[in-house]
mmCIF file of C-alpha atoms in Angstrom:
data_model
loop_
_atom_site.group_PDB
_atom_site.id
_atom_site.type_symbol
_atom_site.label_atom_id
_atom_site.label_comp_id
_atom_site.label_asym_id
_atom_site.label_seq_id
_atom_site.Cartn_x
_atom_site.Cartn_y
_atom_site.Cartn_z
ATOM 1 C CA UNK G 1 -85.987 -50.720 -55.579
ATOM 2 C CA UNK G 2 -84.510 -49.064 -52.699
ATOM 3 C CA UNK G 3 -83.210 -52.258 -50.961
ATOM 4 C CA UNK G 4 -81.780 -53.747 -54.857
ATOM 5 C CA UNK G 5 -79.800 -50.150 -54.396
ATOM 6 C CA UNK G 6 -78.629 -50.825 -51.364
ATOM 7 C CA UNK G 7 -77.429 -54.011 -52.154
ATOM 8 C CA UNK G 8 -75.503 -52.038 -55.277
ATOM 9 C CA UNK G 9 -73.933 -49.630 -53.022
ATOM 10 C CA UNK G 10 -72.859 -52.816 -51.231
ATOM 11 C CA UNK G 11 -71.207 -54.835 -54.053
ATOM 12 C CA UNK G 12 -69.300 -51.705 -54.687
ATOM 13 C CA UNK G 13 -67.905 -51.801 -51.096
ATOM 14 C CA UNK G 14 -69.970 -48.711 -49.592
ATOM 15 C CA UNK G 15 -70.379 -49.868 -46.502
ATOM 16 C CA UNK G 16 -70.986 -46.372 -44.584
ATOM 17 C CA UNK G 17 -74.627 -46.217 -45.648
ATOM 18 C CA UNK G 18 -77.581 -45.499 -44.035
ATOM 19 C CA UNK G 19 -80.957 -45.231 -45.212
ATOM 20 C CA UNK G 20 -83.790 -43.101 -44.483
ATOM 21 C CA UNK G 21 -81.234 -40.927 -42.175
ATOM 22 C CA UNK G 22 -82.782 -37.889 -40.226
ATOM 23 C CA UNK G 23 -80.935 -34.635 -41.793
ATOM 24 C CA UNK G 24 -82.414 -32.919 -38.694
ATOM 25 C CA UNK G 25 -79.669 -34.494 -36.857
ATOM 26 C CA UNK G 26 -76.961 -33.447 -39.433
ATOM 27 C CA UNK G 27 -77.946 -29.883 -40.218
ATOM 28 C CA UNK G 28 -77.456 -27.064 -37.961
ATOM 29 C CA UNK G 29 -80.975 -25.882 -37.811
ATOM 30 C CA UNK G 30 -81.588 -29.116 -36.485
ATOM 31 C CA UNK G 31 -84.763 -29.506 -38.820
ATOM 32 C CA UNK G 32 -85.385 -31.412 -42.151
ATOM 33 C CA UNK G 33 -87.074 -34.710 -43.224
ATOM 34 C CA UNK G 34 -84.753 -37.828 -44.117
ATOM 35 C CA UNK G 35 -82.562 -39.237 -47.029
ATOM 36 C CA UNK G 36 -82.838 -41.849 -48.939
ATOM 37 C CA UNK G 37 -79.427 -42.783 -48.575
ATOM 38 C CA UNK G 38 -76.969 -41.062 -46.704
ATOM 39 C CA UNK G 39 -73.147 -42.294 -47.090
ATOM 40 C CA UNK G 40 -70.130 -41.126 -44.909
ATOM 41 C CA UNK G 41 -67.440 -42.319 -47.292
ATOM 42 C CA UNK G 42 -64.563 -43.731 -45.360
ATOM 43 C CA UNK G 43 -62.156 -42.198 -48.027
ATOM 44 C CA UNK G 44 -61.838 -41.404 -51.583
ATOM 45 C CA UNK G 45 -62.053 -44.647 -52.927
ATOM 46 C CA UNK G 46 -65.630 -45.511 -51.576
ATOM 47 C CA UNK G 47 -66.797 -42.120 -52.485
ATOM 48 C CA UNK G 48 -65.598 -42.630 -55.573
ATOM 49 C CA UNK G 49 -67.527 -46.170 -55.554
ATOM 50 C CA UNK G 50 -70.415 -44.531 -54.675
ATOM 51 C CA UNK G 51 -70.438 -41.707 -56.941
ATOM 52 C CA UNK G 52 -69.840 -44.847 -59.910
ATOM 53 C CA UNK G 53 -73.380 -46.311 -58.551
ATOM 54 C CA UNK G 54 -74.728 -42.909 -58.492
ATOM 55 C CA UNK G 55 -73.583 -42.002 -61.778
ATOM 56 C CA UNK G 56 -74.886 -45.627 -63.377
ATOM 57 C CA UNK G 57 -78.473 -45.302 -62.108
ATOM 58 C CA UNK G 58 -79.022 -41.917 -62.335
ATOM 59 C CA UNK G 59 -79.999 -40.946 -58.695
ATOM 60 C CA UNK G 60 -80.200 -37.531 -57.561
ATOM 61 C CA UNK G 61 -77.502 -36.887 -54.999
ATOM 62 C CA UNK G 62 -75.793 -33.972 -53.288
ATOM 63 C CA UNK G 63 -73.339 -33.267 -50.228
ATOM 64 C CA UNK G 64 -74.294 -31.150 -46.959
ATOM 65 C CA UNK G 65 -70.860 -30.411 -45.228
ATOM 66 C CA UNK G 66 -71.209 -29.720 -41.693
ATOM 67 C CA UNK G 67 -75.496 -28.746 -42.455
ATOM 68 C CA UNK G 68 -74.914 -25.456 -42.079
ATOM 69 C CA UNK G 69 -76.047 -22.201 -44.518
ATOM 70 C CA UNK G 70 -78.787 -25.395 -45.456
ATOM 71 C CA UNK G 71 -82.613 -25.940 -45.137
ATOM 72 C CA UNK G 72 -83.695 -29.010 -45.460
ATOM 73 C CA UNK G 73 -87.597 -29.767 -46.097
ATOM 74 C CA UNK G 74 -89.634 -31.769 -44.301
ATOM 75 C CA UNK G 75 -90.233 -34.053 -46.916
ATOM 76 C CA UNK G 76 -86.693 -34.820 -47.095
ATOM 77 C CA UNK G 77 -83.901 -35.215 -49.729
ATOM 78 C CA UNK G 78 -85.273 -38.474 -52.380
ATOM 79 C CA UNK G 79 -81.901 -40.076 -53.491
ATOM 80 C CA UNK G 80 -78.154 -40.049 -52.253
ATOM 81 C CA UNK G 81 -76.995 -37.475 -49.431
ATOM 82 C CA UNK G 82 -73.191 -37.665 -48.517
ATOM 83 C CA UNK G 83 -71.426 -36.106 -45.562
ATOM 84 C CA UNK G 84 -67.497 -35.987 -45.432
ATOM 85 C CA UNK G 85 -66.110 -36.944 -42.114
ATOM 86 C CA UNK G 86 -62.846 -38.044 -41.040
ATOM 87 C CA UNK G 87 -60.626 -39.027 -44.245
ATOM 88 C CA UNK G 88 -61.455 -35.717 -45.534
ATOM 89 C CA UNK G 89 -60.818 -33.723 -42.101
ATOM 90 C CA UNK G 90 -56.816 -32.708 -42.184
ATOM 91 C CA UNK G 91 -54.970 -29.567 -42.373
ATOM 92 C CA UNK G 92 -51.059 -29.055 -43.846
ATOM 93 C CA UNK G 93 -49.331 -26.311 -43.232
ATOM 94 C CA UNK G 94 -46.038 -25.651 -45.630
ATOM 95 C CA UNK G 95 -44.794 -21.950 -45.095
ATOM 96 C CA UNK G 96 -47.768 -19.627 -46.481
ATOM 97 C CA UNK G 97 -49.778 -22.488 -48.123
ATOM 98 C CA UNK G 98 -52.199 -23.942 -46.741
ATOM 99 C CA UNK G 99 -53.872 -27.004 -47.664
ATOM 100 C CA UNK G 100 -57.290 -28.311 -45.651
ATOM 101 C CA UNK G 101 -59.456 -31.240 -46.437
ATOM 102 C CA UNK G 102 -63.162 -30.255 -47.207
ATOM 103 C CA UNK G 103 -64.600 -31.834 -44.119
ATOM 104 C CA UNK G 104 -62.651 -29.492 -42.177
ATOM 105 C CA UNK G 105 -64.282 -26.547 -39.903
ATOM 106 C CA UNK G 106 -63.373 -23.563 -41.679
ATOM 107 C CA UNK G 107 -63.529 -22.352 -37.503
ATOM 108 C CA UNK G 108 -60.488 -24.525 -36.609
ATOM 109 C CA UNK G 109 -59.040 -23.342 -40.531
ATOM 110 C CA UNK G 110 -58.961 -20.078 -39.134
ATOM 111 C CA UNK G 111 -57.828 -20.551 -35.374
ATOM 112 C CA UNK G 112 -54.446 -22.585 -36.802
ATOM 113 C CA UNK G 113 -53.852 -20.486 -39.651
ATOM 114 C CA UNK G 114 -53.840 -17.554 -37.316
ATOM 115 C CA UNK G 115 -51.365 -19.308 -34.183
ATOM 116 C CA UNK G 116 -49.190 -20.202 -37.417
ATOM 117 C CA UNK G 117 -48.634 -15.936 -37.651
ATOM 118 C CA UNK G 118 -50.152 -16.184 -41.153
ATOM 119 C CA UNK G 119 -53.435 -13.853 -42.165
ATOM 120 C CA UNK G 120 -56.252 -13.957 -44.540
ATOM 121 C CA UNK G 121 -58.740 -15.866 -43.071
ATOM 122 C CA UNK G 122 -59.639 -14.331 -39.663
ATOM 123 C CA UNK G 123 -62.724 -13.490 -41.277
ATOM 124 C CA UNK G 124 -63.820 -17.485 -41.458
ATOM 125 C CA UNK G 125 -63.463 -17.756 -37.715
ATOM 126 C CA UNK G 126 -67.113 -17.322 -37.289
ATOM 127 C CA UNK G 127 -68.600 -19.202 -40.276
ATOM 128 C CA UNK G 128 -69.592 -22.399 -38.522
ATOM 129 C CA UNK G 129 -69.163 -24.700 -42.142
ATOM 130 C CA UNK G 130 -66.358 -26.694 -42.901
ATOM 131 C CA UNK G 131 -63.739 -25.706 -46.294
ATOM 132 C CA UNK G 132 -65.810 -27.847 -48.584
ATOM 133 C CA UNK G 133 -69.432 -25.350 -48.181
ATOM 134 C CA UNK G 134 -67.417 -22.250 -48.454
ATOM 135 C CA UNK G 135 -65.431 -22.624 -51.312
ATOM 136 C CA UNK G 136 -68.832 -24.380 -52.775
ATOM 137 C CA UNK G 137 -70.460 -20.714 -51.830
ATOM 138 C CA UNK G 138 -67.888 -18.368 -52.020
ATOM 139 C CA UNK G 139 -68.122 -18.263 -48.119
ATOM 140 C CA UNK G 140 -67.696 -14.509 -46.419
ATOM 141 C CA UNK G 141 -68.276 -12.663 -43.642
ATOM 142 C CA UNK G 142 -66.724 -8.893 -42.123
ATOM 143 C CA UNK G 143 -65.748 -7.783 -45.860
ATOM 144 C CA UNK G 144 -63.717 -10.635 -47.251
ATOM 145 C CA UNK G 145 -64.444 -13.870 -48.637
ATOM 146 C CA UNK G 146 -62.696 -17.310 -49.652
ATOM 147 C CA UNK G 147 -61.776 -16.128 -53.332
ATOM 148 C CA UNK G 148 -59.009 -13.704 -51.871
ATOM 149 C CA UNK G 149 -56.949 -16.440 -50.119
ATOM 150 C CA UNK G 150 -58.108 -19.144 -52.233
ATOM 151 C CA UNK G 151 -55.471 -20.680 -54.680
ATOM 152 C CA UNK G 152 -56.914 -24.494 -56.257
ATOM 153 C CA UNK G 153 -59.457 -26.812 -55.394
ATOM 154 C CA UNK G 154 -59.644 -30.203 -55.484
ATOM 155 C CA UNK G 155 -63.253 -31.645 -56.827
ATOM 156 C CA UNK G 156 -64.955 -35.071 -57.629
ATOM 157 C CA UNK G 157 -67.328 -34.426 -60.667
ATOM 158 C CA UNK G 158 -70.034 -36.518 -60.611
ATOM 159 C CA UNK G 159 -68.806 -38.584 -63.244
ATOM 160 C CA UNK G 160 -66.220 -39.826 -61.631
ATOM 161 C CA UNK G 161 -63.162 -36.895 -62.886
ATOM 162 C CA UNK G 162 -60.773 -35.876 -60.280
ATOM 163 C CA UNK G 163 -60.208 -32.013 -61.227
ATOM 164 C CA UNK G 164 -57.862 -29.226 -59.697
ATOM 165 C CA UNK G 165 -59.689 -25.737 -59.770
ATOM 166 C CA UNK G 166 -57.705 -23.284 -59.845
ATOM 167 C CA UNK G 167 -59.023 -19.604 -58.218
ATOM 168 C CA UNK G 168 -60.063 -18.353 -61.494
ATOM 169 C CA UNK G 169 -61.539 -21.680 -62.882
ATOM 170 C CA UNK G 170 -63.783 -21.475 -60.133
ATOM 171 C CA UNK G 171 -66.016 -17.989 -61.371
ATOM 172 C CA UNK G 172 -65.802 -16.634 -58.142
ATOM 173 C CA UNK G 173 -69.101 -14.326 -57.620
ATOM 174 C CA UNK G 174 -71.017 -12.979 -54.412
ATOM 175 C CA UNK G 175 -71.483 -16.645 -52.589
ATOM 176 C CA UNK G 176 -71.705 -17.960 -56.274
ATOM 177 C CA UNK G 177 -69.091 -20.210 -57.825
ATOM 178 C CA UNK G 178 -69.192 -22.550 -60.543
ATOM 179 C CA UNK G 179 -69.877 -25.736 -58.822
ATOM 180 C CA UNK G 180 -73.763 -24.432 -58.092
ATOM 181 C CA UNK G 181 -73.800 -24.283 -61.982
ATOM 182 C CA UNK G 182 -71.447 -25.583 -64.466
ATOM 183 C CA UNK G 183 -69.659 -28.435 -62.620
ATOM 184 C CA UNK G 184 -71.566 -30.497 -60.803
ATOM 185 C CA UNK G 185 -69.163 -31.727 -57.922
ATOM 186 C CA UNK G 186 -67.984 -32.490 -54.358
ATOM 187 C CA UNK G 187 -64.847 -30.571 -53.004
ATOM 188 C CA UNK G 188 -62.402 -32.643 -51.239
ATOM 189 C CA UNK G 189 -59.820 -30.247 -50.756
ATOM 190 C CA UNK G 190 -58.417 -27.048 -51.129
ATOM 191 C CA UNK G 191 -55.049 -24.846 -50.637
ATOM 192 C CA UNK G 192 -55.004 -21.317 -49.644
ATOM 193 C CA UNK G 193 -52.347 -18.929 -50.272
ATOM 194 C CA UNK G 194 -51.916 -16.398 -47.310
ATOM 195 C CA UNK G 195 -49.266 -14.216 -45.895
ATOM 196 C CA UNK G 196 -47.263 -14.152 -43.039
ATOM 197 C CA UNK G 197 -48.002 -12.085 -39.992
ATOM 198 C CA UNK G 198 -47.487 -11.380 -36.308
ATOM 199 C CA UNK G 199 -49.164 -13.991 -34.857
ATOM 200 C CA UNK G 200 -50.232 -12.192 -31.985
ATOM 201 C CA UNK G 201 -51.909 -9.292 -34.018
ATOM 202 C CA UNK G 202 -53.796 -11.550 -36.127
ATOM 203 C CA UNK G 203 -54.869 -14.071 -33.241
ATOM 204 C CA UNK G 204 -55.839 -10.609 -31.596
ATOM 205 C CA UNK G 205 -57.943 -9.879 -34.802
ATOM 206 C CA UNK G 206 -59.697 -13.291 -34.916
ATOM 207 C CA UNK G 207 -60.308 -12.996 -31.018
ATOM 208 C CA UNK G 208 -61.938 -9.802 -32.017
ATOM 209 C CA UNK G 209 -64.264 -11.004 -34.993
ATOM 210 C CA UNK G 210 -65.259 -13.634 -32.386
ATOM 211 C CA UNK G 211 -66.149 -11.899 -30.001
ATOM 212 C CA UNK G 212 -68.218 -9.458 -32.116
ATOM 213 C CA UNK G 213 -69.991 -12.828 -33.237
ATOM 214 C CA UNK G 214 -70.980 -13.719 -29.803
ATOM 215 C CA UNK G 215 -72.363 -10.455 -28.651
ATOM 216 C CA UNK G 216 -74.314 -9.718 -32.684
ATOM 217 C CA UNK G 217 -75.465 -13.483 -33.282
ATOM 218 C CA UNK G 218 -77.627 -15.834 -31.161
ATOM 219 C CA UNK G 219 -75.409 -19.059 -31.263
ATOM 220 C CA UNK G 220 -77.176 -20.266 -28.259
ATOM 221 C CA UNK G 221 -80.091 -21.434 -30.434
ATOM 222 C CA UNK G 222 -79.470 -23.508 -33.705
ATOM 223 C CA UNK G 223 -79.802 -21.938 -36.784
ATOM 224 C CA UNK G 224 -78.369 -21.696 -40.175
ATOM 225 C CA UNK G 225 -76.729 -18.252 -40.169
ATOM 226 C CA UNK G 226 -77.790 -15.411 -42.319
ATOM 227 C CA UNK G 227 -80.992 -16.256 -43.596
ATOM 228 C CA UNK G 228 -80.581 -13.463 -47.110
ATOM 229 C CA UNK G 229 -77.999 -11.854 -48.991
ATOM 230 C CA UNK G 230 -76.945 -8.479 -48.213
ATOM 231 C CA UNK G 231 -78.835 -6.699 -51.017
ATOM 232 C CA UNK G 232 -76.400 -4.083 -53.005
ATOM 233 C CA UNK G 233 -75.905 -0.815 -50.484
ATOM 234 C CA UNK G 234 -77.690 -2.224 -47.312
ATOM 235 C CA UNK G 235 -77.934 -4.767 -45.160
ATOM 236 C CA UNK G 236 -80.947 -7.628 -44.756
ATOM 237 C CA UNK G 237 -80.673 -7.373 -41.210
ATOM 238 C CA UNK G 238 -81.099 -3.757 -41.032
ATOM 239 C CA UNK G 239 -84.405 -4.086 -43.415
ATOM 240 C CA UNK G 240 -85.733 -6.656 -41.060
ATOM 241 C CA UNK G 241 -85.514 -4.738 -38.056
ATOM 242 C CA UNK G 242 -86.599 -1.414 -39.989
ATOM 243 C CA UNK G 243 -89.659 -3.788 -40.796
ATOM 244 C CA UNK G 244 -90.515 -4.689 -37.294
ATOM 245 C CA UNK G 245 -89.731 -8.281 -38.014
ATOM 246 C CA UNK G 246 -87.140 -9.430 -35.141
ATOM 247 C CA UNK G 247 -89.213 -11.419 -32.917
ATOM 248 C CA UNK G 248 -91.812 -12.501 -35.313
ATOM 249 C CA UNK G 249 -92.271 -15.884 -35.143
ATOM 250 C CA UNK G 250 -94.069 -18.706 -36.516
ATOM 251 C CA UNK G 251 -94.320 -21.785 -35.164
ATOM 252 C CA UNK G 252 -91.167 -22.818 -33.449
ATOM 253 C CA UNK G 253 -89.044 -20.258 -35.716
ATOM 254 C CA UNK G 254 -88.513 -16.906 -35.242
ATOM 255 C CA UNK G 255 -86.660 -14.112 -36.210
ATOM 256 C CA UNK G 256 -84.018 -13.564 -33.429
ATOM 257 C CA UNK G 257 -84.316 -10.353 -31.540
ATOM 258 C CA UNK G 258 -80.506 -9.984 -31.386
ATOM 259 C CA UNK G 259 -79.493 -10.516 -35.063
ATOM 260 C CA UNK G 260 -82.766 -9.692 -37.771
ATOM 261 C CA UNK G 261 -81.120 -11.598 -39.892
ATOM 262 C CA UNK G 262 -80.885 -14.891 -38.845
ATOM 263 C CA UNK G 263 -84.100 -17.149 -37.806
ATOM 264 C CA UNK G 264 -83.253 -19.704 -35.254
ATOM 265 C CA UNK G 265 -85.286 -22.987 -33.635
ATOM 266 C CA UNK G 266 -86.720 -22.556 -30.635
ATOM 267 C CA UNK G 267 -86.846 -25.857 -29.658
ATOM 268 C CA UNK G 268 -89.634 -28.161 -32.335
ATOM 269 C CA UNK G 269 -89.689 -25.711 -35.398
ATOM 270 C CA UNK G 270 -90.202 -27.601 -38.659
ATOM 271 C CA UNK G 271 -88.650 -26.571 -41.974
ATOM 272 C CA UNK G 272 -92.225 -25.321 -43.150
ATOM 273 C CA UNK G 273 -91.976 -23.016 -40.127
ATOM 274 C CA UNK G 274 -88.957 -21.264 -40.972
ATOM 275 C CA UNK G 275 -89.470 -21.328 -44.993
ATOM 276 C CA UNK G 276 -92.926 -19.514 -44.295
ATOM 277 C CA UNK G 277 -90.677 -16.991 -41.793
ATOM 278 C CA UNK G 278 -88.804 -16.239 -45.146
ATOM 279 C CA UNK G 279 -91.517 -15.947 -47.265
ATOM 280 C CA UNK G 280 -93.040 -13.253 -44.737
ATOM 281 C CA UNK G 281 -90.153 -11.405 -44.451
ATOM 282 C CA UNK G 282 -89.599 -11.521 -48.250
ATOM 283 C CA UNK G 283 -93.096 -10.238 -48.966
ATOM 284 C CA UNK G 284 -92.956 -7.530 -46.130
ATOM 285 C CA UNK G 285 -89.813 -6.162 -46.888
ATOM 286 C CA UNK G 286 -90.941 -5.685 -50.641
ATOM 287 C CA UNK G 287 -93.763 -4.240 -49.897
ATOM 288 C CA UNK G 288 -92.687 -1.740 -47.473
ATOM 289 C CA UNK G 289 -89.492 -0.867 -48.948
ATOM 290 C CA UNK G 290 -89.243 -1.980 -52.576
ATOM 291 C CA UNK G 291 -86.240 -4.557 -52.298
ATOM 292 C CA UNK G 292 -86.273 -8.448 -53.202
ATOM 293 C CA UNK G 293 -84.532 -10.047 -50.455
ATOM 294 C CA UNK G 294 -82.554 -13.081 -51.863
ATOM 295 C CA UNK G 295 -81.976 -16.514 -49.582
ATOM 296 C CA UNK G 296 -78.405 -17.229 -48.466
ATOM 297 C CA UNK G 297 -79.974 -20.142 -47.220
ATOM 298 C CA UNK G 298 -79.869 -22.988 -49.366
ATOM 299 C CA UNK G 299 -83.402 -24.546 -49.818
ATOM 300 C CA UNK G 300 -83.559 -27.995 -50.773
ATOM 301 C CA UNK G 301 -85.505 -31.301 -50.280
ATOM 302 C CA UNK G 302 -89.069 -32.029 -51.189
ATOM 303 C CA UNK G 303 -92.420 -30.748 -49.234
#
């Protein structure tokens, strides 16, 4: 069956196809089982070719971005991964809009935007996704969040329909939108509306937020970022260290003794590993303190 798809895939000139791909080596955890079929569409016409196959046959499918915010199981992901890369990595800049492909790092999104002299998203200088994940999650960090800047996004449904989301089309929530529920979709783009600023003062402001990041968060190790939600009035973090948790480890993932709230690899961990870290933590924090700790992560793949 697999190799009659493959030949479909073909005949619809999808030619950047792999199959049984490692998602370890495309997610920043660096752990997770293979794909089925994992397609780096060269542009929007073979993802759109490929999304026709997907949509004739049925096949389960979904898009990782840059594999970040993501667990992927050991089992891996049964059907159709895709990963944008190049065609969908660009950046315009026309006075205070802004207009970035989805495969670009919401990093970079923030570094230009700022040496431009135009503010808004200094807070996405230290979410290591690309555009496409956080307006898919309503991506945040230091008190603000993609909705504010936000203006449209562009989406491929997986039927086929190119749409234009606007901000309030989307159903903006706390890392919720309406592409995890409603529309099922890849974002391909998307235009921000910011304002302009003294480019020093906000360059100064995104140096700061960095550097913050560096001395709070262990990026020396890979992981996925913050492993739960905040929960309304606290912090998950502060919970986990209240608990005694930073440190604990099992297997090859463990809680990091700089940030509680995010688990990284220590060199071999396996998804199992880190999914039974969150189950720990959610059971210990529950029981000692009486709050549900929610995943940020998002869990996906089989066992």
């Amino acid at each position: 069956m697999e190799k009659q798809l493959l030949e479909e895939f073909q005949k619809h000139g999808v030619t950047h196809i792999k199959q049984n791909e490692a998602l370890s080596r495309h997610t920043t955890w660096k752990v997770g089982g293979p794909a089925d079929f994992y397609i780096e569409p060269a542009d929007k016409e073979e993802l759109m070719n490929a999304m026709k196959v997907v949509s004739e046959h049925k096949l389960p499918w979904r898009v990782i971005g840059r594999g970040s915010n993501l667990l992927v199981k050991d089992g891996g992901i049964r059907g159709v991964v895709f990963q944008l890369q190049k065609a969908f990595d660009y950046l315009q800049i026309e006075g205070t809009s802004v207009t970035a492909g989805g495969a670009y790092s919401t990093i970079l999104l923030a570094g230009r935007t700022a040496k431009a002299g135009l503010t808004g998203l200094e807070f996405a200088g230290g979410i290591p996704g690309n555009v496409g994940g956080a307006v898919y999650m309503n991506a945040g960090a230091h008190g603000s969040e993609i909705s504010r800047v936000l203006k449209s996004a562009e989406v491929l449904t997986e039927s086929g329909e190119w749409l234009q989301l606007s901000n309030a089309d989307l159903h903006f929530r706390y890392r919720t939108t309406i592409l995890q529920e409603e529309i099922k979709g890849i974002v391909t783009g998307a235009t921000f509306e910011l304002e302009k600023g003294d480019a020093n003062e906000i360059t100064s402001s995104l140096a700061a937020f960095k550097d913050r990041r560096r001395k709070t968060q262990p990026l020396q190790y890979p992981c996925a970022g913050s492993t739960f939600r905040n929960p309304p009035g606290d912090h998950a973090g502060r919970l986990i260290e209240a608990a005694g948790l930073k440190g604990y480890r099992i297997g090859d993932a463990e809680f990091s003794t700089l940030h509680g709230n995010f688990i990284i690899n220590l060199g071999q961990a396996k998804a199992s590993d880190v999914l039974d870290l969150i189950d720990y933590a959610r059971k210990t924090i529950a029981e000692k303190y009486g709050v549900t700790l929610v995943p940020e992560v998002e869990v996906i793949g089989e066992d």
